[in-house]
PDB file of C-alpha atoms in Angstrom:
ATOM      1  CA  GLN A 273     -11.103 -19.633  26.605  1.00  0.00           C
ATOM      2  CA  VAL A 274      -9.316 -18.272  23.435  1.00  0.00           C
ATOM      3  CA  GLN A 275     -10.628 -20.098  20.401  1.00  0.00           C
ATOM      4  CA  LEU A 276      -9.644 -19.688  16.593  1.00  0.00           C
ATOM      5  CA  VAL A 277     -11.678 -21.681  14.365  1.00  0.00           C
ATOM      6  CA  GLU A 278     -10.829 -21.859  10.491  1.00  0.00           C
ATOM      7  CA  SER A 279     -13.369 -22.967   7.990  1.00  0.00           C
ATOM      8  CA  GLY A 280     -14.004 -22.887   4.247  1.00  0.00           C
ATOM      9  CA  GLY A 281     -11.030 -25.363   3.277  1.00  0.00           C
ATOM     10  CA  GLY A 282     -11.497 -27.800   0.470  1.00  0.00           C
ATOM     11  CA  LEU A 283     -10.614 -29.419  -2.860  1.00  0.00           C
ATOM     12  CA  VAL A 284     -10.726 -26.887  -5.789  1.00  0.00           C
ATOM     13  CA  GLN A 285      -9.216 -27.095  -9.365  1.00  0.00           C
ATOM     14  CA  ALA A 286      -6.562 -24.830 -10.545  1.00  0.00           C
ATOM     15  CA  GLY A 287      -7.757 -21.655 -11.331  1.00  0.00           C
ATOM     16  CA  GLY A 288     -10.709 -21.685  -8.698  1.00  0.00           C
ATOM     17  CA  SER A 289     -11.320 -20.026  -5.906  1.00  0.00           C
ATOM     18  CA  LEU A 290     -11.979 -20.625  -2.085  1.00  0.00           C
ATOM     19  CA  ARG A 291     -12.831 -18.121   0.933  1.00  0.00           C
ATOM     20  CA  LEU A 292     -11.490 -19.221   4.106  1.00  0.00           C
ATOM     21  CA  SER A 293     -12.991 -17.705   7.293  1.00  0.00           C
ATOM     22  CA  CYS A 294     -11.417 -17.586  10.765  1.00  0.00           C
ATOM     23  CA  THR A 295     -13.849 -16.981  13.612  1.00  0.00           C
ATOM     24  CA  ALA A 296     -12.237 -15.683  16.978  1.00  0.00           C
ATOM     25  CA  SER A 297     -13.746 -15.836  20.740  1.00  0.00           C
ATOM     26  CA  GLY A 298     -12.303 -15.320  24.137  1.00  0.00           C
ATOM     27  CA  PHE A 299     -10.131 -12.172  23.612  1.00  0.00           C
ATOM     28  CA  ILE A 300     -10.679  -8.474  22.479  1.00  0.00           C
ATOM     29  CA  PHE A 301     -10.780  -9.296  18.683  1.00  0.00           C
ATOM     30  CA  GLU A 302     -10.431  -5.611  17.265  1.00  0.00           C
ATOM     31  CA  ARG A 303      -7.158  -5.478  19.413  1.00  0.00           C
ATOM     32  CA  TYR A 304      -5.390  -8.194  17.584  1.00  0.00           C
ATOM     33  CA  THR A 305      -3.641  -8.624  14.344  1.00  0.00           C
ATOM     34  CA  ILE A 306      -4.648 -11.768  12.475  1.00  0.00           C
ATOM     35  CA  GLY A 307      -2.514 -13.796  10.276  1.00  0.00           C
ATOM     36  CA  TRP A 308      -2.986 -16.538   7.856  1.00  0.00           C
ATOM     37  CA  ILE A 309      -0.138 -19.019   7.657  1.00  0.00           C
ATOM     38  CA  ARG A 310       0.130 -22.205   5.691  1.00  0.00           C
ATOM     39  CA  GLN A 311       2.078 -25.406   5.766  1.00  0.00           C
ATOM     40  CA  SER A 312       2.550 -28.305   3.314  1.00  0.00           C
ATOM     41  CA  PRO A 313       4.305 -31.623   3.978  1.00  0.00           C
ATOM     42  CA  GLY A 314       8.094 -31.128   3.946  1.00  0.00           C
ATOM     43  CA  LYS A 315       7.925 -27.338   3.815  1.00  0.00           C
ATOM     44  CA  GLU A 316       8.298 -24.635   6.455  1.00  0.00           C
ATOM     45  CA  ARG A 317       5.382 -22.625   7.694  1.00  0.00           C
ATOM     46  CA  GLU A 318       4.840 -19.652   5.287  1.00  0.00           C
ATOM     47  CA  GLY A 319       3.009 -16.450   6.368  1.00  0.00           C
ATOM     48  CA  VAL A 320       0.768 -15.677   3.572  1.00  0.00           C
ATOM     49  CA  SER A 321      -1.139 -12.589   4.633  1.00  0.00           C
ATOM     50  CA  CYS A 322      -1.949 -10.781   7.866  1.00  0.00           C
ATOM     51  CA  ILE A 323      -4.551  -7.773   8.542  1.00  0.00           C
ATOM     52  CA  GLY A 324      -3.842  -5.421  11.445  1.00  0.00           C
ATOM     53  CA  THR A 325      -6.052  -3.357  13.441  1.00  0.00           C
ATOM     54  CA  GLU A 326      -5.647  -0.079  11.594  1.00  0.00           C
ATOM     55  CA  MET A 327      -7.296   0.618   8.013  1.00  0.00           C
ATOM     56  CA  ASN A 328      -5.212  -0.386   5.191  1.00  0.00           C
ATOM     57  CA  SER A 329      -2.905  -2.332   7.370  1.00  0.00           C
ATOM     58  CA  GLU A 330      -2.431  -5.500   5.404  1.00  0.00           C
ATOM     59  CA  TYR A 331       0.644  -7.827   4.019  1.00  0.00           C
ATOM     60  CA  TYR A 332       0.856 -10.253   1.452  1.00  0.00           C
ATOM     61  CA  SER A 333       3.457 -12.692   0.753  1.00  0.00           C
ATOM     62  CA  ASP A 334       4.995 -12.334  -3.052  1.00  0.00           C
ATOM     63  CA  SER A 335       3.439 -15.984  -3.646  1.00  0.00           C
ATOM     64  CA  VAL A 336      -0.267 -14.653  -3.212  1.00  0.00           C
ATOM     65  CA  LYS A 337       0.016 -10.906  -3.921  1.00  0.00           C
ATOM     66  CA  GLY A 338      -2.689 -10.055  -6.600  1.00  0.00           C
ATOM     67  CA  ARG A 339      -4.723 -13.473  -5.886  1.00  0.00           C
ATOM     68  CA  PHE A 340      -5.521 -13.243  -2.242  1.00  0.00           C
ATOM     69  CA  ARG A 341      -7.304 -10.702  -0.546  1.00  0.00           C
ATOM     70  CA  ILE A 342      -7.692 -10.445   3.272  1.00  0.00           C
ATOM     71  CA  SER A 343     -10.613  -8.529   5.304  1.00  0.00           C
ATOM     72  CA  ARG A 344     -11.884  -8.646   8.856  1.00  0.00           C
ATOM     73  CA  ASP A 345     -15.230  -7.998  10.243  1.00  0.00           C
ATOM     74  CA  ASN A 346     -14.850  -6.991  13.782  1.00  0.00           C
ATOM     75  CA  GLY A 347     -18.663  -7.307  14.415  1.00  0.00           C
ATOM     76  CA  LYS A 348     -18.310 -10.861  13.786  1.00  0.00           C
ATOM     77  CA  ASN A 349     -14.860 -11.469  15.232  1.00  0.00           C
ATOM     78  CA  THR A 350     -13.985 -12.937  11.888  1.00  0.00           C
ATOM     79  CA  VAL A 351     -11.022 -12.467   9.373  1.00  0.00           C
ATOM     80  CA  TYR A 352     -11.620 -13.792   5.602  1.00  0.00           C
ATOM     81  CA  LEU A 353      -9.288 -14.923   3.218  1.00  0.00           C
ATOM     82  CA  GLU A 354     -10.362 -14.767  -0.382  1.00  0.00           C
ATOM     83  CA  MET A 355      -8.278 -17.131  -2.669  1.00  0.00           C
ATOM     84  CA  ASN A 356      -8.645 -16.608  -6.415  1.00  0.00           C
ATOM     85  CA  SER A 357      -6.507 -18.193  -9.140  1.00  0.00           C
ATOM     86  CA  LEU A 358      -5.533 -21.048  -7.084  1.00  0.00           C
ATOM     87  CA  LYS A 359      -2.532 -23.046  -8.128  1.00  0.00           C
ATOM     88  CA  PRO A 360      -1.556 -26.561  -7.058  1.00  0.00           C
ATOM     89  CA  GLU A 361       1.620 -25.087  -5.042  1.00  0.00           C
ATOM     90  CA  ASP A 362      -1.314 -23.356  -2.899  1.00  0.00           C
ATOM     91  CA  THR A 363      -2.204 -26.878  -1.287  1.00  0.00           C
ATOM     92  CA  ALA A 364      -1.386 -26.870   2.196  1.00  0.00           C
ATOM     93  CA  VAL A 365      -3.274 -26.534   5.735  1.00  0.00           C
ATOM     94  CA  TYR A 366      -4.175 -23.033   6.415  1.00  0.00           C
ATOM     95  CA  TYR A 367      -4.063 -21.653  10.019  1.00  0.00           C
ATOM     96  CA  CYS A 368      -5.099 -18.516  11.134  1.00  0.00           C
ATOM     97  CA  ALA A 369      -3.471 -16.902  14.251  1.00  0.00           C
ATOM     98  CA  ALA A 370      -3.829 -13.571  16.397  1.00  0.00           C
ATOM     99  CA  GLY A 371      -1.371 -11.426  17.984  1.00  0.00           C
ATOM    100  CA  THR A 372      -1.091  -8.121  19.552  1.00  0.00           C
ATOM    101  CA  VAL A 373       1.424  -6.781  16.680  1.00  0.00           C
ATOM    102  CA  ALA A 374       2.390  -3.166  16.665  1.00  0.00           C
ATOM    103  CA  PRO A 375       1.031  -1.390  13.547  1.00  0.00           C
ATOM    104  CA  TYR A 376       4.460  -0.531  12.263  1.00  0.00           C
ATOM    105  CA  ARG A 377       5.330  -4.479  12.441  1.00  0.00           C
ATOM    106  CA  VAL A 378       2.302  -5.941  10.540  1.00  0.00           C
ATOM    107  CA  SER A 379       4.271  -6.053   7.404  1.00  0.00           C
ATOM    108  CA  THR A 380       7.050  -7.717   9.097  1.00  0.00           C
ATOM    109  CA  PHE A 381       4.616 -10.744   9.712  1.00  0.00           C
ATOM    110  CA  ASP A 382       6.933 -12.270  12.392  1.00  0.00           C
ATOM    111  CA  LEU A 383       5.021 -15.601  13.359  1.00  0.00           C
ATOM    112  CA  ARG A 384       6.573 -15.322  16.859  1.00  0.00           C
ATOM    113  CA  GLU A 385       4.539 -12.500  17.589  1.00  0.00           C
ATOM    114  CA  TYR A 386       1.081 -14.496  17.068  1.00  0.00           C
ATOM    115  CA  ASP A 387       0.068 -15.982  20.485  1.00  0.00           C
ATOM    116  CA  TYR A 388      -3.294 -17.773  19.407  1.00  0.00           C
ATOM    117  CA  TRP A 389      -3.627 -20.300  16.678  1.00  0.00           C
ATOM    118  CA  GLY A 390      -6.412 -22.140  15.463  1.00  0.00           C
ATOM    119  CA  GLN A 391      -6.466 -25.838  14.441  1.00  0.00           C
ATOM    120  CA  GLY A 392      -6.130 -25.425  10.683  1.00  0.00           C
ATOM    121  CA  THR A 393      -8.089 -26.142   7.419  1.00  0.00           C
ATOM    122  CA  GLN A 394      -6.976 -28.178   4.747  1.00  0.00           C
ATOM    123  CA  VAL A 395      -6.813 -26.466   0.838  1.00  0.00           C
ATOM    124  CA  THR A 396      -5.990 -28.968  -1.763  1.00  0.00           C
ATOM    125  CA  VAL A 397      -5.818 -27.602  -5.303  1.00  0.00           C
ATOM    126  CA  SER A 398      -5.893 -30.094  -8.368  1.00  0.00           C
ATOM    127  CA  SER A 399      -4.083 -29.527 -11.502  1.00  0.00           C
TER     128      SER A 399
END
């Protein structure tokens, strides 16, 4: 049974930091690209960051570039999203998702290519 479980969300003041974790089971983790997607009420889903199966295969949206850092630990079947200098506009439910994305398409971050999704974790940034 495929499972993706997010954790690490919470309430933080603007300028603060959080680290989200996404732990997977039920599939061969190291063969999958893992992405973080967020959604806030009334807004469309936004692909925030993803990490592919090859070295230095990462993508960041312009809205988080320079503030967020993604990493993966294949031995723990876990992907992390380190979020720094948080802003109120980062407030959203953050989901992780897994897909068998071709390496050259990682930077495209097409959400249609992600087959498995977690339930999400809430991140709230107060001003």
